[in-house]
Coordinates of C-alpha atoms in Angstrom, one line a residue:
Chain A
M244 CA -14.2 -36.3 -7.0
T245 CA -15.3 -33.3 -5.1
I246 CA -16.4 -35.4 -2.1
S247 CA -13.1 -37.3 -1.9
R248 CA -11.1 -34.1 -2.1
I249 CA -13.1 -32.7 0.9
T250 CA -12.5 -35.9 2.8
D251 CA -8.8 -35.7 2.1
I252 CA -8.7 -32.3 3.5
A253 CA -10.8 -33.0 6.5
A254 CA -8.3 -35.7 7.3
D255 CA -5.5 -33.3 6.8
P256 CA -5.8 -30.2 9.1
Q257 CA -3.7 -31.7 12.0
N258 CA -0.5 -31.5 10.1
A259 CA -1.2 -29.0 7.3
A260 CA -0.8 -25.3 8.2
V261 CA -2.3 -24.1 5.0
V262 CA -5.0 -25.9 2.9
A263 CA -6.6 -24.4 -0.1
T264 CA -9.3 -26.2 -2.2
G265 CA -10.5 -25.1 -5.6
L266 CA -9.7 -21.5 -5.2
T267 CA -11.0 -19.4 -8.1
K268 CA -10.8 -15.7 -8.7
R269 CA -11.8 -13.6 -11.8
Y270 CA -11.2 -9.9 -12.5
G271 CA -13.8 -9.0 -15.1
G272 CA -13.3 -11.5 -17.8
V273 CA -9.7 -12.4 -16.8
V274 CA -9.3 -15.6 -14.8
A275 CA -6.5 -15.0 -12.2
L276 CA -7.0 -18.3 -10.3
D277 CA -8.7 -21.3 -11.9
G278 CA -9.2 -24.0 -9.3
L279 CA -6.1 -24.0 -7.3
D280 CA -5.5 -26.6 -4.6
L281 CA -2.6 -26.4 -2.1
S282 CA -1.7 -28.1 1.1
V283 CA 1.3 -27.0 3.1
P284 CA 2.4 -29.3 6.1
T285 CA 3.2 -27.5 9.3
G286 CA 6.8 -26.5 9.6
T287 CA 7.7 -26.7 5.8
V288 CA 8.1 -24.1 3.1
L289 CA 6.0 -24.2 -0.1
G290 CA 7.4 -22.3 -3.0
L291 CA 4.7 -20.9 -5.5
L292 CA 6.6 -20.5 -8.8
G293 CA 5.3 -18.9 -11.9
P294 CA 5.5 -16.0 -14.3
N295 CA 3.9 -12.6 -13.5
G296 CA 0.2 -12.8 -13.9
A297 CA 0.1 -16.6 -13.2
G298 CA -2.0 -16.1 -10.2
K299 CA 0.6 -16.3 -7.4
T300 CA 0.0 -12.9 -5.8
T301 CA -3.8 -13.6 -6.0
A302 CA -3.3 -16.8 -4.3
V303 CA -1.4 -15.1 -1.4
S304 CA -4.0 -12.3 -1.2
I305 CA -6.7 -14.8 -0.7
L306 CA -4.8 -16.7 1.9
T307 CA -3.9 -13.6 3.7
T308 CA -7.6 -12.4 3.7
L309 CA -6.8 -9.2 1.4
I310 CA -9.3 -10.5 -1.1
A311 CA -12.2 -13.1 -1.0
P312 CA -12.2 -15.9 -3.6
D313 CA -15.1 -16.3 -5.9
S314 CA -15.4 -20.0 -5.0
G315 CA -13.4 -22.6 -3.2
S316 CA -12.2 -22.5 0.4
A317 CA -8.9 -22.1 2.4
R318 CA -7.8 -22.7 5.8
V319 CA -4.7 -21.1 7.5
A320 CA -3.7 -22.7 10.9
G321 CA -7.0 -24.4 10.8
V322 CA -9.0 -21.2 10.5
D323 CA -11.3 -20.5 7.5
V324 CA -10.1 -17.4 5.7
V325 CA -13.5 -16.3 4.6
A326 CA -15.4 -17.2 7.8
Q327 CA -13.1 -15.8 10.3
P328 CA -10.6 -13.5 8.5
Q329 CA -9.8 -11.5 11.7
R330 CA -8.6 -14.6 13.5
V331 CA -6.5 -15.6 10.5
R332 CA -4.9 -12.1 10.5
S333 CA -3.8 -12.8 14.1
L334 CA -2.0 -16.0 13.0
I335 CA -0.1 -14.8 9.9
G336 CA 2.7 -12.5 8.9
L337 CA 2.9 -11.0 5.4
S338 CA 5.8 -9.6 3.7
G339 CA 6.9 -8.7 0.2
Q340 CA 6.3 -6.5 -2.7
Y341 CA 2.7 -5.6 -1.8
A342 CA 2.9 -5.1 1.9
A343 CA 5.1 -2.1 2.7
V344 CA 6.6 -0.1 5.5
D345 CA 6.5 3.6 5.9
E346 CA 9.6 5.1 4.6
H347 CA 9.4 8.3 6.7
L348 CA 9.2 6.4 10.0
T349 CA 12.3 4.9 11.6
A350 CA 12.9 1.2 11.8
T351 CA 11.8 1.2 15.4
E352 CA 8.8 3.3 14.8
N353 CA 7.6 1.1 12.0
L354 CA 7.9 -2.1 13.9
V355 CA 6.5 -0.8 17.2
M356 CA 3.5 0.4 15.1
I357 CA 3.1 -3.0 13.6
G358 CA 3.3 -4.7 17.0
C359 CA 0.7 -2.3 18.5
L360 CA -1.6 -3.1 15.6
Y361 CA -1.1 -7.0 16.3
G362 CA -2.6 -6.0 19.7
M363 CA 0.6 -6.0 21.7
R364 CA 1.2 -3.5 24.5
R365 CA 3.7 -0.8 23.5
K366 CA 6.4 -2.1 25.9
E367 CA 6.1 -5.6 24.5
A368 CA 6.2 -4.3 20.9
L369 CA 9.3 -2.3 21.7
R370 CA 10.9 -5.3 23.4
R371 CA 10.4 -7.6 20.3
T372 CA 11.5 -4.8 18.0
N373 CA 14.8 -4.4 19.7
D374 CA 15.2 -8.2 19.7
L375 CA 14.6 -8.4 15.9
L376 CA 16.7 -5.4 15.0
E377 CA 19.5 -7.0 16.9
R378 CA 19.1 -10.3 15.2
F379 CA 19.0 -8.6 11.8
R380 CA 22.0 -6.6 12.6
L381 CA 20.2 -3.3 12.3
T382 CA 20.4 -1.9 15.8
D383 CA 22.7 0.9 14.7
S384 CA 20.2 2.1 12.2
A385 CA 17.2 1.6 14.4
H386 CA 16.5 5.4 14.7
R387 CA 17.0 6.4 11.1
P388 CA 14.0 6.9 8.7
L389 CA 13.8 4.0 6.2
K390 CA 14.2 6.1 3.2
T391 CA 17.8 6.2 4.1
F392 CA 18.1 2.4 4.0
S393 CA 19.5 0.4 1.3
G394 CA 17.0 -1.9 -0.7
G395 CA 18.2 -5.0 1.4
M396 CA 17.9 -3.3 4.7
R397 CA 14.3 -2.1 4.0
R398 CA 13.5 -5.8 3.0
R399 CA 14.8 -7.0 6.2
I400 CA 12.6 -4.4 8.0
D401 CA 9.6 -5.6 5.9
L402 CA 10.4 -9.1 6.9
A403 CA 10.8 -8.3 10.5
G404 CA 7.3 -6.7 10.4
A405 CA 6.0 -10.0 9.2
L406 CA 7.9 -11.9 12.1
L407 CA 7.2 -9.5 14.9
A408 CA 4.2 -11.3 16.4
D409 CA 6.0 -14.7 15.8
P410 CA 3.0 -16.0 13.7
P411 CA 2.8 -19.6 12.9
V412 CA 2.4 -19.0 9.3
L413 CA 4.3 -16.6 7.0
F414 CA 3.5 -15.5 3.6
L415 CA 6.5 -14.0 1.7
D416 CA 5.5 -12.6 -1.6
E417 CA 8.6 -12.3 -3.6
P418 CA 10.7 -11.3 -0.7
T419 CA 14.0 -10.9 -2.5
T420 CA 13.0 -9.4 -5.9
G421 CA 15.5 -6.8 -6.8
L422 CA 18.1 -7.6 -4.1
D423 CA 21.7 -8.3 -4.7
P424 CA 23.0 -11.9 -4.1
R425 CA 24.4 -11.0 -0.7
S426 CA 21.2 -9.5 0.7
R427 CA 19.3 -12.4 -0.9
G428 CA 21.5 -14.8 1.0
E429 CA 21.0 -13.0 4.3
L430 CA 17.2 -13.1 3.9
W431 CA 17.3 -16.7 3.1
D432 CA 19.2 -17.4 6.3
V433 CA 16.5 -15.6 8.4
I434 CA 13.7 -17.5 6.7
R435 CA 15.5 -20.9 7.3
E436 CA 16.0 -20.1 10.9
R437 CA 12.2 -19.4 11.3
V438 CA 11.3 -22.6 9.5
G439 CA 13.8 -24.5 11.8
A440 CA 11.8 -23.1 14.7
G441 CA 8.6 -24.6 13.3
T442 CA 7.1 -21.8 11.2
T443 CA 5.3 -22.6 8.0
V444 CA 6.1 -20.5 5.1
V445 CA 4.4 -19.9 1.8
L446 CA 6.8 -18.3 -0.6
T447 CA 6.1 -16.8 -4.1
T448 CA 9.2 -16.2 -6.3
Q449 CA 10.2 -15.6 -9.8
Y450 CA 13.7 -16.9 -8.9
L451 CA 13.9 -20.7 -9.5
E452 CA 17.1 -20.6 -7.5
E453 CA 15.1 -19.2 -4.5
A454 CA 12.6 -22.0 -4.6
D455 CA 15.4 -24.6 -5.0
Q456 CA 17.2 -23.2 -2.0
L457 CA 14.3 -22.8 0.4
A458 CA 11.3 -24.8 -0.6
D459 CA 10.4 -28.3 0.7
E460 CA 7.8 -28.5 -2.0
I461 CA 7.2 -26.5 -5.2
V462 CA 3.9 -25.8 -6.9
V463 CA 4.4 -24.3 -10.4
I464 CA 1.4 -22.1 -11.4
D465 CA 0.6 -21.0 -14.8
H466 CA -2.8 -19.4 -15.8
G467 CA -4.2 -19.7 -12.4
R468 CA -3.7 -23.4 -12.2
A469 CA -1.1 -25.7 -10.6
I470 CA 0.7 -27.3 -13.6
A471 CA 3.2 -29.2 -11.6
R472 CA 4.1 -30.1 -7.9
G473 CA 6.7 -31.9 -6.1
T474 CA 10.1 -31.4 -4.5
S475 CA 12.8 -29.6 -6.5
Q476 CA 14.5 -33.0 -7.0
E477 CA 11.3 -34.6 -8.2
L478 CA 10.5 -31.9 -10.6
K479 CA 14.0 -32.1 -12.1
R480 CA 13.8 -35.9 -12.4
R481 CA 10.5 -35.4 -14.4
I482 CA 12.6 -33.6 -17.1
G483 CA 14.8 -36.6 -17.0
G484 CA 18.4 -37.2 -18.0
E485 CA 21.0 -34.5 -18.5
H486 CA 21.2 -31.3 -20.5
L487 CA 23.6 -30.6 -23.2
D488 CA 24.6 -27.0 -23.5
V489 CA 26.4 -25.7 -26.5
H490 CA 27.9 -22.2 -26.7
L491 CA 28.8 -21.1 -30.2
A492 CA 31.2 -18.5 -31.5
R493 CA 28.7 -17.2 -34.0
A494 CA 24.9 -16.9 -33.7
E495 CA 24.5 -17.5 -37.4
D496 CA 25.3 -21.2 -36.7
L497 CA 22.4 -21.7 -34.5
A498 CA 20.0 -23.1 -37.0
R499 CA 22.6 -25.6 -38.1
V500 CA 23.4 -26.7 -34.7
E501 CA 19.7 -27.1 -33.9
A502 CA 19.3 -29.4 -36.6
V503 CA 22.1 -31.6 -35.2
L504 CA 20.8 -31.5 -31.8
R505 CA 17.3 -32.4 -32.8
E506 CA 18.7 -36.0 -33.5
V507 CA 19.5 -36.4 -29.9
A508 CA 16.9 -34.3 -28.1
I509 CA 14.3 -35.8 -25.8
G510 CA 12.6 -32.6 -25.0
A511 CA 12.2 -28.9 -26.1
I512 CA 15.3 -27.3 -27.5
R513 CA 16.1 -23.9 -25.9
T514 CA 17.8 -21.2 -27.8
E515 CA 19.3 -18.0 -26.7
T516 CA 20.1 -16.2 -29.9
E517 CA 21.9 -13.1 -28.4
E518 CA 24.3 -15.3 -26.5
A519 CA 24.6 -18.0 -29.2
L520 CA 23.6 -20.6 -26.5
I521 CA 21.7 -23.7 -27.2
S522 CA 20.4 -26.2 -24.7
V523 CA 18.7 -29.5 -25.1
P524 CA 17.6 -32.5 -22.8
V525 CA 19.3 -35.7 -23.8
A526 CA 18.8 -39.3 -22.6
K527 CA 22.3 -40.7 -22.8
G528 CA 24.6 -37.8 -22.1
V529 CA 28.1 -38.9 -22.9
E530 CA 26.9 -40.7 -26.1
A531 CA 25.0 -37.7 -27.2
L532 CA 28.0 -35.5 -26.5
G533 CA 30.3 -37.5 -28.7
T534 CA 27.7 -37.7 -31.5
V535 CA 27.1 -33.8 -31.5
M536 CA 30.8 -33.2 -31.1
A537 CA 31.7 -35.2 -34.2
E538 CA 29.0 -33.8 -36.3
L539 CA 29.8 -30.2 -35.5
T540 CA 33.4 -30.8 -36.1
A541 CA 32.6 -32.3 -39.6
Q542 CA 30.4 -29.2 -40.2
N543 CA 33.1 -26.8 -39.1
V544 CA 31.0 -25.2 -36.6
E545 CA 33.1 -23.1 -34.2
I546 CA 32.3 -24.0 -30.6
V547 CA 33.2 -21.9 -27.5
D548 CA 32.0 -24.3 -25.1
I549 CA 30.1 -27.6 -24.7
G550 CA 29.0 -29.6 -21.7
L551 CA 26.5 -31.7 -19.9
R552 CA 24.7 -30.6 -16.7
R553 CA 22.0 -31.7 -14.4
P554 CA 18.7 -30.0 -15.1
T555 CA 17.8 -26.9 -13.2
L556 CA 14.4 -25.5 -12.3
D557 CA 14.7 -23.2 -15.3
D558 CA 14.7 -26.2 -17.5
V559 CA 11.6 -27.5 -15.6
F560 CA 9.9 -24.3 -16.2
M561 CA 10.7 -24.3 -19.9
E562 CA 9.5 -27.9 -20.2
L563 CA 6.2 -27.2 -18.4
T564 CA 5.2 -23.9 -19.8
G565 CA 7.1 -23.7 -23.1
Q566 CA 8.5 -20.3 -21.9
K567 CA 11.7 -19.2 -20.2
A568 CA 11.0 -18.3 -16.6
Q569 CA 13.0 -15.1 -16.6
E570 CA 11.5 -13.8 -19.9
V571 CA 8.0 -14.2 -18.8
A572 CA 8.7 -13.1 -15.3
S573 CA 10.4 -9.8 -16.3
Chain B
M217 CA -14.7 -0.3 20.4
S218 CA -11.7 0.3 22.7
G219 CA -9.6 -1.7 20.3
M220 CA -10.7 0.5 17.5
I221 CA -9.9 3.6 19.4
R222 CA -6.4 2.1 20.3
D223 CA -5.6 1.2 16.7
A224 CA -6.9 4.6 15.4
L225 CA -4.5 6.3 18.0
T226 CA -1.6 4.2 16.7
I227 CA -2.3 5.2 13.1
A228 CA -2.9 8.8 14.1
R229 CA 0.5 8.8 16.0
R230 CA 2.2 7.5 12.9
N231 CA 0.7 10.3 10.8
L232 CA 1.8 12.9 13.1
I233 CA 5.3 11.6 13.4
R234 CA 5.5 12.4 9.7
I235 CA 4.7 16.1 10.1
G236 CA 8.2 17.1 10.8
R237 CA 9.8 14.7 8.3
V238 CA 7.9 15.1 5.1
P239 CA 8.6 18.5 3.6
E240 CA 5.4 18.5 1.6
V241 CA 3.5 18.3 4.9
M242 CA 5.1 21.3 6.3
V243 CA 4.5 23.4 3.2
F244 CA 0.9 22.3 3.1
V245 CA 0.1 22.7 6.9
V246 CA 2.4 25.7 7.7
V247 CA 3.7 27.6 4.8
Q248 CA 0.6 27.7 2.5
P249 CA -1.8 29.0 5.1
L250 CA 0.7 31.6 6.3
M251 CA 1.1 32.7 2.7
F252 CA -2.6 33.0 2.1
V253 CA -3.1 35.3 5.1
L254 CA -0.3 37.5 4.1
L255 CA -1.2 37.6 0.4
F256 CA -4.9 38.3 1.0
A257 CA -4.2 40.8 3.7
Y258 CA -1.8 42.9 1.6
V259 CA -3.0 42.3 -1.9
F260 CA -6.7 42.6 -1.5
G261 CA -6.9 43.9 2.2
G262 CA -5.2 47.1 1.3
S263 CA -7.2 47.9 -1.9
I264 CA -10.7 46.8 -1.2
D265 CA -12.9 49.1 1.0
I266 CA -15.9 47.9 2.7
P267 CA -18.3 50.4 4.3
G268 CA -18.0 50.7 7.9
G269 CA -15.4 48.0 8.3
N270 CA -12.0 46.6 7.8
Y271 CA -11.7 44.2 4.8
R272 CA -8.6 42.6 6.2
E273 CA -10.6 41.5 9.2
F274 CA -13.6 40.5 7.1
L275 CA -11.2 38.3 4.9
I276 CA -9.6 36.3 7.9
A277 CA -12.7 34.0 8.6
G278 CA -12.9 33.3 4.8
I279 CA -9.3 32.4 4.7
F280 CA -9.6 30.2 7.7
A281 CA -12.6 28.5 6.2
Q282 CA -11.0 28.0 2.8
T283 CA -7.7 26.7 4.3
V284 CA -9.5 24.1 6.5
V285 CA -11.7 22.9 3.6
F286 CA -8.5 22.6 1.5
G287 CA -6.8 21.0 4.6
A288 CA -9.3 18.2 4.4
T289 CA -7.8 17.1 1.0
F290 CA -4.8 16.0 2.9
T291 CA -6.9 13.1 4.1
A292 CA -7.4 12.0 0.4
S293 CA -3.8 12.3 -0.7
G294 CA -2.6 10.6 2.4
L295 CA -4.7 7.6 2.0
A296 CA -4.1 7.6 -1.7
E297 CA -0.4 7.4 -1.0
D298 CA -0.8 4.7 1.5
V299 CA -2.7 2.6 -1.1
Q300 CA -0.1 3.2 -3.6
K301 CA 2.9 2.4 -1.3
G302 CA 1.2 -0.9 -0.2
L303 CA 0.9 0.3 3.4
I304 CA -2.9 -0.3 3.3
N305 CA -2.3 -3.9 2.3
R306 CA 0.0 -4.2 5.3
F307 CA -2.7 -2.8 7.6
R308 CA -5.5 -5.0 6.1
S309 CA -3.4 -8.1 6.7
L310 CA -3.0 -7.2 10.5
P311 CA -5.6 -8.2 13.0
M312 CA -6.5 -4.6 13.7
S313 CA -9.8 -2.7 13.6
R314 CA -11.4 -2.3 10.2
S315 CA -12.2 1.3 10.6
A316 CA -9.1 2.5 12.4
V317 CA -7.0 3.5 9.5
V318 CA -9.4 6.0 8.3
A319 CA -10.5 7.0 11.7
G320 CA -6.9 7.5 12.7
R321 CA -6.2 9.5 9.5
T322 CA -9.1 11.8 9.8
A323 CA -8.2 12.2 13.5
S324 CA -4.5 13.2 12.8
D325 CA -5.7 15.6 10.1
V326 CA -7.5 17.6 12.8
V327 CA -4.2 18.2 14.4
Y328 CA -2.7 19.3 11.1
N329 CA -5.6 21.7 10.6
L330 CA -5.2 22.9 14.3
L331 CA -1.7 23.7 13.5
S332 CA -2.7 25.6 10.3
I333 CA -5.3 27.6 12.3
V334 CA -2.8 28.5 15.1
I335 CA -0.3 29.7 12.4
M336 CA -2.9 31.7 10.5
S337 CA -4.3 33.2 13.8
L338 CA -0.8 34.4 14.7
A339 CA -0.3 35.8 11.2
G340 CA -3.7 37.4 11.2
F341 CA -2.9 39.0 14.5
A342 CA 0.4 40.4 13.2
V343 CA -1.6 42.0 10.3
G344 CA -4.1 43.6 12.5
W345 CA -6.9 41.1 12.8
R346 CA -8.5 41.0 16.2
I347 CA -11.1 38.8 17.9
R348 CA -13.8 41.3 19.0
G349 CA -16.3 39.0 20.6
S350 CA -16.2 36.9 23.6
I351 CA -13.6 34.2 24.3
L352 CA -16.3 31.6 24.5
D353 CA -17.8 32.7 21.1
A354 CA -14.1 32.6 19.7
V355 CA -13.6 29.1 21.0
I356 CA -16.9 28.0 19.5
G357 CA -15.8 29.6 16.1
Y358 CA -12.6 27.6 16.3
L359 CA -14.2 24.4 17.2
L360 CA -16.7 24.9 14.3
L361 CA -13.8 25.2 11.8
L362 CA -12.1 22.1 13.1
F363 CA -15.3 20.1 13.2
F364 CA -16.2 21.1 9.7
S365 CA -13.0 20.2 8.4
Y366 CA -13.1 16.9 10.2
S367 CA -16.4 16.0 8.6
F368 CA -15.0 17.0 5.2
S369 CA -12.0 14.8 5.8
W370 CA -14.4 11.7 5.7
V371 CA -15.6 12.9 2.2
M372 CA -12.0 13.1 1.2
A373 CA -11.2 9.7 2.6
C374 CA -13.6 8.2 0.3
L375 CA -12.0 9.9 -2.6
G376 CA -8.5 9.0 -1.5
L377 CA -9.5 5.3 -1.4
M378 CA -11.1 5.4 -4.9
V379 CA -8.5 7.4 -7.0
P380 CA -5.8 5.3 -8.9
T381 CA -3.0 7.5 -8.0
P382 CA -2.4 10.3 -5.3
E383 CA -1.8 12.8 -8.1
V384 CA -5.5 12.4 -9.1
V385 CA -6.5 13.8 -5.8
N386 CA -5.3 17.2 -6.4
N387 CA -7.0 17.5 -9.8
A388 CA -10.3 16.0 -8.6
T389 CA -10.5 18.2 -5.5
F390 CA -9.4 21.4 -7.3
I391 CA -12.3 21.2 -9.7
V392 CA -14.8 20.9 -6.8
L393 CA -13.1 22.9 -4.1
F394 CA -12.4 26.1 -5.9
P395 CA -16.0 26.8 -6.8
L396 CA -17.1 25.6 -3.4
T397 CA -14.9 28.1 -1.6
F398 CA -15.3 31.0 -4.1
I399 CA -19.0 30.9 -4.9
A400 CA -19.5 31.8 -1.2
N401 CA -19.1 34.7 1.1
T402 CA -15.5 33.8 1.8
F403 CA -13.8 36.9 0.2
V404 CA -16.7 39.1 -0.8
P405 CA -20.1 39.6 0.7
S406 CA -22.7 37.2 -1.1
D407 CA -25.3 40.0 -1.3
N408 CA -23.5 41.4 -4.4
L409 CA -23.5 38.2 -6.3
P410 CA -25.9 37.7 -9.3
G411 CA -29.2 35.8 -9.0
V412 CA -28.4 32.0 -9.1
L413 CA -24.9 32.4 -7.8
R414 CA -26.2 34.2 -4.8
T415 CA -28.6 31.4 -4.0
I416 CA -25.8 28.9 -4.3
A417 CA -23.6 31.0 -2.1
E418 CA -26.2 31.4 0.5
W419 CA -26.8 27.7 0.9
N420 CA -23.2 26.8 0.5
P421 CA -21.9 25.3 3.8
V422 CA -18.6 27.1 3.2
S423 CA -20.5 30.4 3.4
T424 CA -22.4 29.5 6.6
L425 CA -19.2 28.3 8.1
T426 CA -17.4 31.5 7.1
H427 CA -20.4 33.6 8.3
A428 CA -20.7 31.8 11.6
V429 CA -17.0 32.1 12.3
R430 CA -17.1 35.8 11.4
V431 CA -20.0 36.5 13.8
R432 CA -18.2 34.5 16.6
F433 CA -15.1 36.6 16.1
G434 CA -17.0 39.7 16.0
N435 CA -15.6 40.6 12.6
I436 CA -18.9 41.7 11.0
P437 CA -18.5 45.3 10.1
E438 CA -21.0 47.8 11.8
G439 CA -24.1 48.5 9.9
T440 CA -24.1 45.3 7.8
P441 CA -27.7 44.2 7.0
E442 CA -28.7 41.0 8.7
P443 CA -28.7 38.1 6.2
T444 CA -32.0 37.2 4.7
S445 CA -31.4 33.6 3.9
W446 CA -32.2 30.9 6.4
P447 CA -28.8 29.1 6.2
L448 CA -26.9 32.3 6.9
Q449 CA -29.4 33.4 9.7
N450 CA -28.6 30.1 11.4
A451 CA -25.2 29.8 10.3
T452 CA -23.7 27.9 13.3
L453 CA -26.6 25.4 13.4
Y454 CA -26.6 24.9 9.6
S455 CA -22.8 24.4 9.4
L456 CA -23.0 22.0 12.4
G457 CA -25.9 20.0 10.9
F458 CA -24.2 19.9 7.5
A459 CA -20.9 18.5 9.0
L460 CA -22.8 15.9 11.0
L461 CA -24.6 14.8 7.8
L462 CA -21.4 14.4 6.1
I463 CA -20.0 12.2 8.7
V464 CA -23.1 10.0 8.9
I465 CA -23.1 9.4 5.2
F466 CA -19.4 9.2 4.4
A467 CA -17.8 7.4 7.4
P468 CA -19.5 4.1 6.7
I469 CA -18.8 4.5 2.9
A470 CA -15.1 5.2 3.7
T471 CA -14.8 2.2 6.1
R472 CA -16.4 -0.1 3.5
L473 CA -14.1 1.3 0.7
Y474 CA -11.0 0.6 2.9
Q475 CA -12.1 -3.0 3.3
R476 CA -11.8 -3.6 -0.4
T477 CA -9.0 -1.5 -1.3
G478 CA -5.8 -2.9 -2.3
K479 CA -2.7 -2.0 -4.3
R480 CA -3.8 -1.1 -7.8

């Protein structure tokens, strides 16, 4: 098993920009990573999805040389992260919740500093800084301290820091957490543009929509292990069929409706008590819809809305972990 | 090595940019030292007499020494803040020298301290303090203050990289630095202290620093008896040796701590 795995990876590096094998990491008695394997083909986006504490940030920290794994190995752009961390650092860009910018420095000062620390000459760092600020439409704010920036602008500077040296591999740790939808969309555009230019991206996120939008492949992590992997389409297909959502007028009816839905369910039933919402995967959508409608009408249950929809990554997450993504993530 | 110096200068430049932008820095570097000189000069300086001398002039070296020792705590709070804000993680993910962040910080803190000393000297001059020795001795006195503070910055760097939050720095340093700067000859001659305290004061590097600077500035009152303890008799040498020892011990520790520090 171990041998074949090593052979697989040895055959892989030509087209995989990030390869991790059996990564483990413990903090005291707590297992943060429990044998994580990853392989990210060059020029693609891997979405690491999972609740807080699942091991996403630990995985990124190991791949970006911030911490060493207890066991297992990883290569980024063909370079071993444990044996040659300094070389790895020259090939990556890191951005996100745990890699910050200095809020007392201006946008230009921050980025030029980062450029110099990548080993660029000051002039070169300044030229690239100006290019990036222009592309991110921040030229007008270039000489203002970052503490006067909005959250979205700050994140763009953070991302610009990761892009400054044009590294072949980008690690984005929850890049849009806390941003409004418009800022989020803008950041997605920038990321897509880099991927179009051949950059490989490892992205962690709590937002299933973000992974859906950006990732070529998704790995769902829970308790330090990959519990599912595949494209967004594949993961949704795994859930199968369609979802039947029922929105009730009164939350008190939920128990009765749940009993009705159990007859047609092919997976876990999901209830949101506060909003009087109930959702269930079904095999034959239209048939199930008819059955449920008839039964609820017979029982005099007042319905606000009822409908069929394709499964979302939320449903995938629910199915795999038994938890709602938003709840465990918040 | 040249890469390390280049990176350290980049970091130092970043810290220096902050001087004018962060009000806390201004207060700590400029206002607080100024306040100390004026308070001590007028509150104590006017009411305490020392035979054959001018207490105000005697005090100045002590205030300088206390200020640069406390000035070193800036290294700790600055690094602790960088850890908390996630900047250290950013730096650690960059292909830069492993010792440059701490080296740059301790270097820029020398500039902070230099600024404090200039302010205090001007204030001291205004309240009647004078350098009564040679220019060369005065320069040596100033360099000694800066070097001692620099060495102490490395101790503080270790603290800054270990504490859970920047707020802890103030509490932790307060407990150590107040006795260190008060059980000394900073504000009163150590000869008058009772037994054990006197011995502690005589071997306290803050005492030897203060004494060395006082001698270099020519601020020892006429007729003061020569010190009897070895550290005070060799105050410049002892202070210098102590500072070197701190760097030799704490610089490698600080660099090692940096490499395993992350956001907590």
